[in-house]
PDB file of C-alpha atoms in Angstrom:
ATOM      1  CA  UNK A   1     330.378 -25.077   4.419  1.00 97.00           C
ATOM      2  CA  UNK A   2     333.925 -26.497   3.942  1.00 99.00           C
ATOM      3  CA  UNK A   3     335.627 -27.017   7.154  1.00 99.00           C
ATOM      4  CA  UNK A   4     339.404 -28.005   7.831  1.00 99.00           C
ATOM      5  CA  UNK A   5     338.664 -29.565  11.263  1.00 99.00           C
ATOM      6  CA  UNK A   6     341.932 -29.870  12.311  1.00 99.00           C
ATOM      7  CA  UNK A   7     344.800 -27.433  12.205  1.00 99.00           C
ATOM      8  CA  UNK A   8     347.390 -25.716  14.514  1.00 99.00           C
ATOM      9  CA  UNK A   9     349.034 -22.543  15.363  1.00 99.00           C
ATOM     10  CA  UNK A  10     352.293 -22.142  17.242  1.00 99.00           C
ATOM     11  CA  UNK A  11     355.219 -19.747  18.032  1.00 98.00           C
ATOM     12  CA  UNK A  12     358.327 -21.656  19.261  1.00 98.00           C
ATOM     13  CA  UNK A  13     359.636 -18.096  20.476  1.00 96.00           C
ATOM     14  CA  UNK A  14     356.681 -17.741  22.651  1.00 96.00           C
ATOM     15  CA  UNK A  15     356.466 -21.263  24.335  1.00 97.00           C
ATOM     16  CA  UNK A  16     358.322 -24.762  24.274  1.00 96.00           C
ATOM     17  CA  UNK A  17     356.787 -27.634  22.186  1.00 97.00           C
ATOM     18  CA  UNK A  18     358.421 -30.785  23.513  1.00 95.00           C
ATOM     19  CA  UNK A  19     357.234 -33.011  20.703  1.00 96.00           C
ATOM     20  CA  UNK A  20     358.944 -30.859  18.318  1.00 96.00           C
ATOM     21  CA  UNK A  21     362.123 -32.579  17.787  1.00 94.00           C
ATOM     22  CA  UNK A  22     365.175 -32.150  15.568  1.00 94.00           C
ATOM     23  CA  UNK A  23     363.438 -34.009  12.594  1.00 95.00           C
ATOM     24  CA  UNK A  24     360.674 -31.527  12.621  1.00 97.00           C
ATOM     25  CA  UNK A  25     363.236 -28.563  12.131  1.00 96.00           C
ATOM     26  CA  UNK A  26     361.352 -27.314   9.184  1.00 97.00           C
ATOM     27  CA  UNK A  27     358.127 -26.653  10.917  1.00 98.00           C
ATOM     28  CA  UNK A  28     360.135 -25.004  13.906  1.00 98.00           C
ATOM     29  CA  UNK A  29     358.920 -21.398  13.403  1.00 98.00           C
ATOM     30  CA  UNK A  30     355.884 -19.253  14.034  1.00 98.00           C
ATOM     31  CA  UNK A  31     352.780 -20.135  12.188  1.00 99.00           C
ATOM     32  CA  UNK A  32     349.702 -17.805  12.741  1.00 98.00           C
ATOM     33  CA  UNK A  33     346.114 -17.229  11.529  1.00 99.00           C
ATOM     34  CA  UNK A  34     347.541 -14.468   8.791  1.00 98.00           C
ATOM     35  CA  UNK A  35     349.671 -17.286   7.528  1.00 99.00           C
ATOM     36  CA  UNK A  36     346.586 -19.721   7.052  1.00 99.00           C
ATOM     37  CA  UNK A  37     344.228 -17.372   5.920  1.00 99.00           C
ATOM     38  CA  UNK A  38     345.349 -16.900   2.185  1.00 99.00           C
ATOM     39  CA  UNK A  39     345.631 -20.883   1.944  1.00 99.00           C
ATOM     40  CA  UNK A  40     342.019 -21.229   3.068  1.00 99.00           C
ATOM     41  CA  UNK A  41     340.944 -18.623   0.473  1.00 99.00           C
ATOM     42  CA  UNK A  42     343.049 -20.315  -2.296  1.00 99.00           C
ATOM     43  CA  UNK A  43     341.591 -23.732  -1.331  1.00 99.00           C
ATOM     44  CA  UNK A  44     337.988 -23.009  -1.020  1.00 99.00           C
ATOM     45  CA  UNK A  45     337.780 -23.519   2.938  1.00 99.00           C
ATOM     46  CA  UNK A  46     335.234 -21.660   4.902  1.00 99.00           C
ATOM     47  CA  UNK A  47     335.863 -22.433   8.561  1.00 99.00           C
ATOM     48  CA  UNK A  48     338.362 -24.080  10.672  1.00 99.00           C
ATOM     49  CA  UNK A  49     338.866 -25.795  13.907  1.00 99.00           C
ATOM     50  CA  UNK A  50     342.131 -25.105  15.735  1.00 99.00           C
ATOM     51  CA  UNK A  51     343.452 -27.734  17.969  1.00 99.00           C
ATOM     52  CA  UNK A  52     345.911 -27.661  20.772  1.00 99.00           C
ATOM     53  CA  UNK A  53     349.646 -28.778  20.652  1.00 99.00           C
ATOM     54  CA  UNK A  54     350.781 -28.626  24.414  1.00 98.00           C
ATOM     55  CA  UNK A  55     349.201 -29.193  27.793  1.00 98.00           C
ATOM     56  CA  UNK A  56     348.785 -25.661  28.325  1.00 98.00           C
ATOM     57  CA  UNK A  57     345.600 -23.554  29.563  1.00 98.00           C
ATOM     58  CA  UNK A  58     347.445 -20.515  28.568  1.00 98.00           C
ATOM     59  CA  UNK A  59     347.424 -21.831  24.829  1.00 99.00           C
ATOM     60  CA  UNK A  60     343.972 -22.685  24.946  1.00 99.00           C
ATOM     61  CA  UNK A  61     343.069 -18.980  26.154  1.00 99.00           C
ATOM     62  CA  UNK A  62     345.106 -17.737  22.981  1.00 98.00           C
ATOM     63  CA  UNK A  63     343.257 -20.031  20.595  1.00 99.00           C
ATOM     64  CA  UNK A  64     339.960 -18.688  21.951  1.00 99.00           C
ATOM     65  CA  UNK A  65     341.001 -15.187  21.598  1.00 99.00           C
ATOM     66  CA  UNK A  66     342.327 -16.083  18.080  1.00 99.00           C
ATOM     67  CA  UNK A  67     338.853 -17.383  17.133  1.00 99.00           C
ATOM     68  CA  UNK A  68     337.342 -13.783  18.307  1.00 99.00           C
ATOM     69  CA  UNK A  69     339.720 -12.255  16.203  1.00 99.00           C
ATOM     70  CA  UNK A  70     339.600 -14.509  12.993  1.00 99.00           C
ATOM     71  CA  UNK A  71     336.029 -15.204  11.601  1.00 98.00           C
ATOM     72  CA  UNK A  72     337.187 -18.415   9.934  1.00 99.00           C
ATOM     73  CA  UNK A  73     338.043 -19.868  13.073  1.00 99.00           C
ATOM     74  CA  UNK A  74     334.837 -21.636  14.034  1.00 99.00           C
ATOM     75  CA  UNK A  75     335.872 -23.948  16.913  1.00 99.00           C
ATOM     76  CA  UNK A  76     338.776 -24.317  19.408  1.00 99.00           C
ATOM     77  CA  UNK A  77     339.742 -27.982  20.897  1.00 99.00           C
ATOM     78  CA  UNK A  78     341.985 -26.985  24.002  1.00 99.00           C
ATOM     79  CA  UNK A  79     343.426 -28.828  26.678  1.00 99.00           C
ATOM     80  CA  UNK A  80     342.592 -29.009  30.313  1.00 99.00           C
ATOM     81  CA  UNK A  81     343.939 -31.111  33.143  1.00 99.00           C
ATOM     82  CA  UNK A  82     341.837 -34.189  32.851  1.00 99.00           C
ATOM     83  CA  UNK A  83     343.449 -35.573  36.100  1.00 98.00           C
ATOM     84  CA  UNK A  84     342.432 -32.491  38.190  1.00 98.00           C
ATOM     85  CA  UNK A  85     339.725 -32.924  40.516  1.00 97.00           C
ATOM     86  CA  UNK A  86     338.402 -29.259  39.713  1.00 98.00           C
ATOM     87  CA  UNK A  87     338.391 -30.013  35.935  1.00 99.00           C
ATOM     88  CA  UNK A  88     334.635 -28.943  35.770  1.00 98.00           C
ATOM     89  CA  UNK A  89     335.343 -25.674  37.115  1.00 99.00           C
ATOM     90  CA  UNK A  90     338.663 -25.273  35.037  1.00 99.00           C
ATOM     91  CA  UNK A  91     336.009 -25.896  31.828  1.00 99.00           C
ATOM     92  CA  UNK A  92     333.621 -23.828  33.056  1.00 99.00           C
ATOM     93  CA  UNK A  93     335.994 -20.851  33.432  1.00 99.00           C
ATOM     94  CA  UNK A  94     337.305 -21.244  29.862  1.00 99.00           C
ATOM     95  CA  UNK A  95     333.779 -21.035  28.617  1.00 98.00           C
ATOM     96  CA  UNK A  96     332.958 -17.952  30.637  1.00 98.00           C
ATOM     97  CA  UNK A  97     336.372 -16.263  29.057  1.00 97.00           C
ATOM     98  CA  UNK A  98     336.758 -13.938  26.191  1.00 96.00           C
ATOM     99  CA  UNK A  99     335.794 -16.379  23.129  1.00 98.00           C
ATOM    100  CA  UNK A 100     334.577 -18.941  25.366  1.00 99.00           C
ATOM    101  CA  UNK A 101     331.878 -19.697  23.119  1.00 98.00           C
ATOM    102  CA  UNK A 102     334.295 -21.228  20.465  1.00 99.00           C
ATOM    103  CA  UNK A 103     335.551 -24.012  22.687  1.00 99.00           C
ATOM    104  CA  UNK A 104     333.902 -26.967  21.127  1.00 99.00           C
ATOM    105  CA  UNK A 105     336.395 -30.007  22.553  1.00 99.00           C
ATOM    106  CA  UNK A 106     339.220 -30.779  24.895  1.00 99.00           C
ATOM    107  CA  UNK A 107     342.320 -32.943  23.616  1.00 99.00           C
ATOM    108  CA  UNK A 108     345.534 -34.513  25.484  1.00 98.00           C
ATOM    109  CA  UNK A 109     348.636 -36.157  23.754  1.00 97.00           C
ATOM    110  CA  UNK A 110     347.520 -39.541  24.904  1.00 98.00           C
ATOM    111  CA  UNK A 111     349.930 -41.257  22.508  1.00 97.00           C
ATOM    112  CA  UNK A 112     352.799 -39.581  24.594  1.00 95.00           C
ATOM    113  CA  UNK A 113     352.092 -41.194  27.956  1.00 97.00           C
ATOM    114  CA  UNK A 114     354.204 -43.975  28.857  1.00 97.00           C
ATOM    115  CA  UNK A 115     351.292 -45.738  29.837  1.00 98.00           C
ATOM    116  CA  UNK A 116     349.155 -47.231  27.065  1.00 98.00           C
ATOM    117  CA  UNK A 117     345.999 -47.535  29.259  1.00 98.00           C
ATOM    118  CA  UNK A 118     346.351 -44.240  30.626  1.00 98.00           C
ATOM    119  CA  UNK A 119     342.880 -43.242  29.530  1.00 99.00           C
ATOM    120  CA  UNK A 120     341.542 -45.795  32.059  1.00 99.00           C
ATOM    121  CA  UNK A 121     342.825 -44.181  35.010  1.00 99.00           C
ATOM    122  CA  UNK A 122     340.212 -43.499  37.440  1.00 98.00           C
ATOM    123  CA  UNK A 123     341.138 -39.645  37.404  1.00 98.00           C
ATOM    124  CA  UNK A 124     341.325 -39.386  33.687  1.00 99.00           C
ATOM    125  CA  UNK A 125     337.973 -41.272  33.253  1.00 99.00           C
ATOM    126  CA  UNK A 126     336.257 -38.474  35.703  1.00 99.00           C
ATOM    127  CA  UNK A 127     337.902 -35.935  33.574  1.00 99.00           C
ATOM    128  CA  UNK A 128     336.377 -37.456  30.523  1.00 99.00           C
ATOM    129  CA  UNK A 129     333.034 -37.456  31.942  1.00 99.00           C
ATOM    130  CA  UNK A 130     333.290 -33.762  32.700  1.00 99.00           C
ATOM    131  CA  UNK A 131     334.236 -32.916  29.301  1.00 99.00           C
ATOM    132  CA  UNK A 132     330.825 -34.484  28.165  1.00 99.00           C
ATOM    133  CA  UNK A 133     328.986 -33.065  31.202  1.00 99.00           C
ATOM    134  CA  UNK A 134     330.298 -29.696  29.723  1.00 99.00           C
ATOM    135  CA  UNK A 135     328.568 -30.579  26.121  1.00 99.00           C
ATOM    136  CA  UNK A 136     332.057 -30.668  24.665  1.00 99.00           C
ATOM    137  CA  UNK A 137     333.764 -33.240  22.203  1.00 99.00           C
ATOM    138  CA  UNK A 138     336.815 -35.414  23.449  1.00 99.00           C
ATOM    139  CA  UNK A 139     339.406 -35.566  20.708  1.00 99.00           C
ATOM    140  CA  UNK A 140     341.344 -38.924  21.140  1.00 99.00           C
ATOM    141  CA  UNK A 141     344.726 -38.586  20.103  1.00 99.00           C
ATOM    142  CA  UNK A 142     346.044 -42.213  19.944  1.00 99.00           C
ATOM    143  CA  UNK A 143     348.147 -44.767  17.853  1.00 98.00           C
ATOM    144  CA  UNK A 144     347.409 -48.423  17.744  1.00 98.00           C
ATOM    145  CA  UNK A 145     349.059 -49.043  21.118  1.00 98.00           C
ATOM    146  CA  UNK A 146     346.475 -46.868  22.741  1.00 99.00           C
ATOM    147  CA  UNK A 147     343.228 -47.888  20.827  1.00 99.00           C
ATOM    148  CA  UNK A 148     342.352 -50.846  23.303  1.00 98.00           C
ATOM    149  CA  UNK A 149     342.146 -48.370  26.163  1.00 99.00           C
ATOM    150  CA  UNK A 150     340.309 -45.889  23.681  1.00 99.00           C
ATOM    151  CA  UNK A 151     337.750 -48.427  22.787  1.00 99.00           C
ATOM    152  CA  UNK A 152     337.215 -48.968  26.400  1.00 99.00           C
ATOM    153  CA  UNK A 153     336.645 -45.559  27.274  1.00 99.00           C
ATOM    154  CA  UNK A 154     334.146 -44.646  24.416  1.00 99.00           C
ATOM    155  CA  UNK A 155     332.154 -48.067  25.134  1.00 99.00           C
ATOM    156  CA  UNK A 156     332.053 -46.539  29.047  1.00 98.00           C
ATOM    157  CA  UNK A 157     330.726 -43.036  27.988  1.00 99.00           C
ATOM    158  CA  UNK A 158     328.137 -43.648  25.254  1.00 98.00           C
ATOM    159  CA  UNK A 159     326.789 -40.104  25.916  1.00 98.00           C
ATOM    160  CA  UNK A 160     330.142 -38.413  24.909  1.00 99.00           C
ATOM    161  CA  UNK A 161     330.974 -37.467  21.259  1.00 99.00           C
ATOM    162  CA  UNK A 162     334.496 -38.840  20.492  1.00 99.00           C
ATOM    163  CA  UNK A 163     336.624 -37.942  17.502  1.00 99.00           C
ATOM    164  CA  UNK A 164     339.624 -39.968  16.560  1.00 99.00           C
ATOM    165  CA  UNK A 165     342.433 -37.758  15.366  1.00 99.00           C
ATOM    166  CA  UNK A 166     344.376 -38.768  12.302  1.00 99.00           C
ATOM    167  CA  UNK A 167     342.622 -41.961  11.982  1.00 99.00           C
ATOM    168  CA  UNK A 168     344.764 -43.492  14.841  1.00 99.00           C
ATOM    169  CA  UNK A 169     347.833 -42.867  12.854  1.00 99.00           C
ATOM    170  CA  UNK A 170     348.452 -45.821  10.709  1.00 98.00           C
ATOM    171  CA  UNK A 171     352.033 -46.946   9.473  1.00 98.00           C
ATOM    172  CA  UNK A 172     351.188 -45.868   5.992  1.00 98.00           C
ATOM    173  CA  UNK A 173     355.086 -45.969   5.170  1.00 97.00           C
ATOM    174  CA  UNK A 174     355.462 -49.695   6.083  1.00 93.00           C
ATOM    175  CA  UNK A 175     352.970 -50.521   3.295  1.00 88.00           C
ATOM    176  CA  UNK A 176     349.703 -50.997   1.724  1.00 86.00           C
ATOM    177  CA  UNK A 177     348.138 -52.392   5.015  1.00 89.00           C
ATOM    178  CA  UNK A 178     348.915 -52.344   8.806  1.00 95.00           C
ATOM    179  CA  UNK A 179     346.926 -55.350  10.231  1.00 97.00           C
ATOM    180  CA  UNK A 180     347.269 -54.382  13.893  1.00 98.00           C
ATOM    181  CA  UNK A 181     345.760 -50.815  13.330  1.00 98.00           C
ATOM    182  CA  UNK A 182     342.930 -52.297  11.244  1.00 98.00           C
ATOM    183  CA  UNK A 183     342.131 -54.753  14.052  1.00 98.00           C
ATOM    184  CA  UNK A 184     342.335 -52.037  16.804  1.00 98.00           C
ATOM    185  CA  UNK A 185     340.618 -49.382  14.924  1.00 99.00           C
ATOM    186  CA  UNK A 186     337.516 -51.306  13.046  1.00 99.00           C
ATOM    187  CA  UNK A 187     335.981 -51.944  16.254  1.00 98.00           C
ATOM    188  CA  UNK A 188     335.550 -48.237  17.065  1.00 98.00           C
ATOM    189  CA  UNK A 189     333.210 -47.940  14.185  1.00 98.00           C
ATOM    190  CA  UNK A 190     330.492 -49.963  15.836  1.00 98.00           C
ATOM    191  CA  UNK A 191     330.115 -47.255  18.299  1.00 99.00           C
ATOM    192  CA  UNK A 192     327.744 -44.310  17.216  1.00 98.00           C
ATOM    193  CA  UNK A 193     329.187 -41.703  19.486  1.00 99.00           C
ATOM    194  CA  UNK A 194     332.787 -42.020  17.479  1.00 99.00           C
ATOM    195  CA  UNK A 195     333.535 -39.926  14.482  1.00 99.00           C
ATOM    196  CA  UNK A 196     337.041 -40.285  12.886  1.00 99.00           C
ATOM    197  CA  UNK A 197     339.076 -37.672  11.384  1.00 99.00           C
ATOM    198  CA  UNK A 198     340.469 -38.237   7.789  1.00 99.00           C
ATOM    199  CA  UNK A 199     343.853 -35.952   8.728  1.00 99.00           C
ATOM    200  CA  UNK A 200     347.281 -36.399   9.547  1.00 99.00           C
ATOM    201  CA  UNK A 201     347.811 -39.199   6.981  1.00 99.00           C
ATOM    202  CA  UNK A 202     350.345 -37.492   4.779  1.00 99.00           C
ATOM    203  CA  UNK A 203     352.959 -37.386   7.440  1.00 99.00           C
ATOM    204  CA  UNK A 204     352.445 -41.199   8.248  1.00 98.00           C
ATOM    205  CA  UNK A 205     353.424 -41.764   4.959  1.00 98.00           C
ATOM    206  CA  UNK A 206     357.064 -41.213   3.396  1.00 98.00           C
ATOM    207  CA  UNK A 207     357.571 -37.673   3.613  1.00 98.00           C
ATOM    208  CA  UNK A 208     359.348 -37.404   0.144  1.00 97.00           C
ATOM    209  CA  UNK A 209     357.533 -40.127  -1.951  1.00 98.00           C
ATOM    210  CA  UNK A 210     354.010 -40.658  -0.844  1.00 98.00           C
ATOM    211  CA  UNK A 211     351.306 -40.865  -3.536  1.00 98.00           C
ATOM    212  CA  UNK A 212     347.592 -40.496  -3.440  1.00 98.00           C
ATOM    213  CA  UNK A 213     347.721 -44.518  -4.467  1.00 97.00           C
ATOM    214  CA  UNK A 214     349.448 -45.253  -1.064  1.00 97.00           C
ATOM    215  CA  UNK A 215     347.157 -43.002   1.012  1.00 98.00           C
ATOM    216  CA  UNK A 216     343.862 -44.504  -0.587  1.00 97.00           C
ATOM    217  CA  UNK A 217     343.496 -48.282   0.847  1.00 96.00           C
ATOM    218  CA  UNK A 218     344.048 -46.378   4.402  1.00 98.00           C
ATOM    219  CA  UNK A 219     341.221 -43.749   3.592  1.00 98.00           C
ATOM    220  CA  UNK A 220     338.965 -46.192   2.057  1.00 98.00           C
ATOM    221  CA  UNK A 221     338.981 -48.375   5.153  1.00 98.00           C
ATOM    222  CA  UNK A 222     338.098 -45.399   7.446  1.00 98.00           C
ATOM    223  CA  UNK A 223     335.104 -44.397   5.236  1.00 99.00           C
ATOM    224  CA  UNK A 224     334.092 -48.153   4.755  1.00 98.00           C
ATOM    225  CA  UNK A 225     334.091 -48.386   8.627  1.00 99.00           C
ATOM    226  CA  UNK A 226     332.688 -45.199   9.783  1.00 99.00           C
ATOM    227  CA  UNK A 227     330.775 -43.920   6.803  1.00 99.00           C
ATOM    228  CA  UNK A 228     331.033 -40.534   5.190  1.00 98.00           C
ATOM    229  CA  UNK A 229     328.592 -39.147   7.984  1.00 98.00           C
ATOM    230  CA  UNK A 230     331.152 -40.154  10.761  1.00 99.00           C
ATOM    231  CA  UNK A 231     334.341 -38.931   8.921  1.00 99.00           C
ATOM    232  CA  UNK A 232     335.942 -35.329   8.658  1.00 99.00           C
ATOM    233  CA  UNK A 233     338.606 -33.932   6.699  1.00 99.00           C
ATOM    234  CA  UNK A 234     341.388 -32.283   8.502  1.00 99.00           C
ATOM    235  CA  UNK A 235     344.741 -30.530   7.163  1.00 99.00           C
ATOM    236  CA  UNK A 236     346.779 -30.877  10.347  1.00 99.00           C
ATOM    237  CA  UNK A 237     348.601 -27.896   8.861  1.00 99.00           C
ATOM    238  CA  UNK A 238     351.520 -27.045   9.451  1.00 99.00           C
ATOM    239  CA  UNK A 239     352.627 -30.262  10.721  1.00 99.00           C
ATOM    240  CA  UNK A 240     351.484 -31.346   7.127  1.00 99.00           C
ATOM    241  CA  UNK A 241     354.015 -29.093   5.477  1.00 99.00           C
ATOM    242  CA  UNK A 242     356.605 -31.819   6.313  1.00 99.00           C
ATOM    243  CA  UNK A 243     355.217 -33.891   3.517  1.00 99.00           C
ATOM    244  CA  UNK A 244     352.890 -31.643   1.403  1.00 99.00           C
ATOM    245  CA  UNK A 245     351.832 -28.431   0.755  1.00 99.00           C
ATOM    246  CA  UNK A 246     348.370 -26.942   2.076  1.00 99.00           C
ATOM    247  CA  UNK A 247     346.953 -27.263  -1.674  1.00 99.00           C
ATOM    248  CA  UNK A 248     348.416 -30.735  -1.934  1.00 99.00           C
ATOM    249  CA  UNK A 249     346.479 -31.905   1.097  1.00 99.00           C
ATOM    250  CA  UNK A 250     343.134 -30.345   0.091  1.00 99.00           C
ATOM    251  CA  UNK A 251     343.511 -31.418  -3.255  1.00 99.00           C
ATOM    252  CA  UNK A 252     344.458 -35.063  -2.682  1.00 99.00           C
ATOM    253  CA  UNK A 253     341.907 -35.415   0.032  1.00 99.00           C
ATOM    254  CA  UNK A 254     339.266 -33.963  -2.161  1.00 99.00           C
ATOM    255  CA  UNK A 255     340.047 -36.706  -4.654  1.00 98.00           C
ATOM    256  CA  UNK A 256     340.348 -39.514  -2.219  1.00 99.00           C
ATOM    257  CA  UNK A 257     336.935 -38.973  -0.632  1.00 98.00           C
ATOM    258  CA  UNK A 258     335.487 -38.016  -4.183  1.00 97.00           C
ATOM    259  CA  UNK A 259     334.738 -34.595  -2.765  1.00 96.00           C
ATOM    260  CA  UNK A 260     332.047 -35.844  -0.190  1.00 98.00           C
ATOM    261  CA  UNK A 261     330.036 -32.749   1.401  1.00 98.00           C
ATOM    262  CA  UNK A 262     330.158 -34.697   4.821  1.00 99.00           C
ATOM    263  CA  UNK A 263     333.565 -35.384   4.868  1.00 99.00           C
ATOM    264  CA  UNK A 264     334.657 -32.064   3.627  1.00 99.00           C
ATOM    265  CA  UNK A 265     332.574 -30.032   6.248  1.00 99.00           C
ATOM    266  CA  UNK A 266     329.114 -31.411   7.179  1.00 99.00           C
ATOM    267  CA  UNK A 267     330.455 -33.943   9.697  1.00 99.00           C
ATOM    268  CA  UNK A 268     332.675 -31.628  11.453  1.00 99.00           C
ATOM    269  CA  UNK A 269     329.883 -28.885  11.577  1.00 99.00           C
ATOM    270  CA  UNK A 270     327.433 -31.396  13.035  1.00 99.00           C
ATOM    271  CA  UNK A 271     329.996 -32.858  15.605  1.00 99.00           C
ATOM    272  CA  UNK A 272     331.540 -30.004  16.727  1.00 99.00           C
ATOM    273  CA  UNK A 273     328.279 -27.307  16.402  1.00 98.00           C
ATOM    274  CA  UNK A 274     329.896 -25.100  14.193  1.00 98.00           C
ATOM    275  CA  UNK A 275     328.204 -22.062  12.578  1.00 88.00           C
TER     276      UNK A 275
END
């Protein structure tokens, strides 16, 4: 099974996306499952995981319904308010709702929080514990700034499965190495409960002039640190369209990971429990 473990769906006419600034005008339109399906078929992708884009329970419920209606969506990484004392009840309600069996994980846009140590707040830690108790994965959306807090979080919760989105967004456009990123992310690989997504890297490079050769050292470092059995491919479509077509993302990633079956599907299927 080949899995795209990270994509989005959205409709700016339906809701606001605060992160979608003027520089993202090219993707400020509706992208739904019917847009993605032919791309999956053309590129040999069997199943996908759709991931939250805003802090909205309504969006999560819509994604669960999309999974019911579209066979290729095998999992949903949704959103809940981790700071809410009744977050366990909220998660239970989502799991009981239409399509609730497709809920495989929870995510929050941590890198947009002003506090670099937001993850370590007592209420957030309680919420993350509830995610684990519900048997769900916690997707960690951070940059280098937030990685120390993320490292402490995953160390505190060895029983929870964590997935680092977009390899924590190295500054690829700045050059062939990001020493701060390396120093912050590498220690995460020592923790067996952490998996890393090979995703979102095209838009961390120069959108107009990226090459596979520029991405290669970053992809290689992640695989060397985590191993193929703890790395998973994600397209980050349609954000990825800012820099590359869906075909370019899939083809280039396959080239960079040498078509590894674990990275291209096996890891995601195991970690998220996809069928």
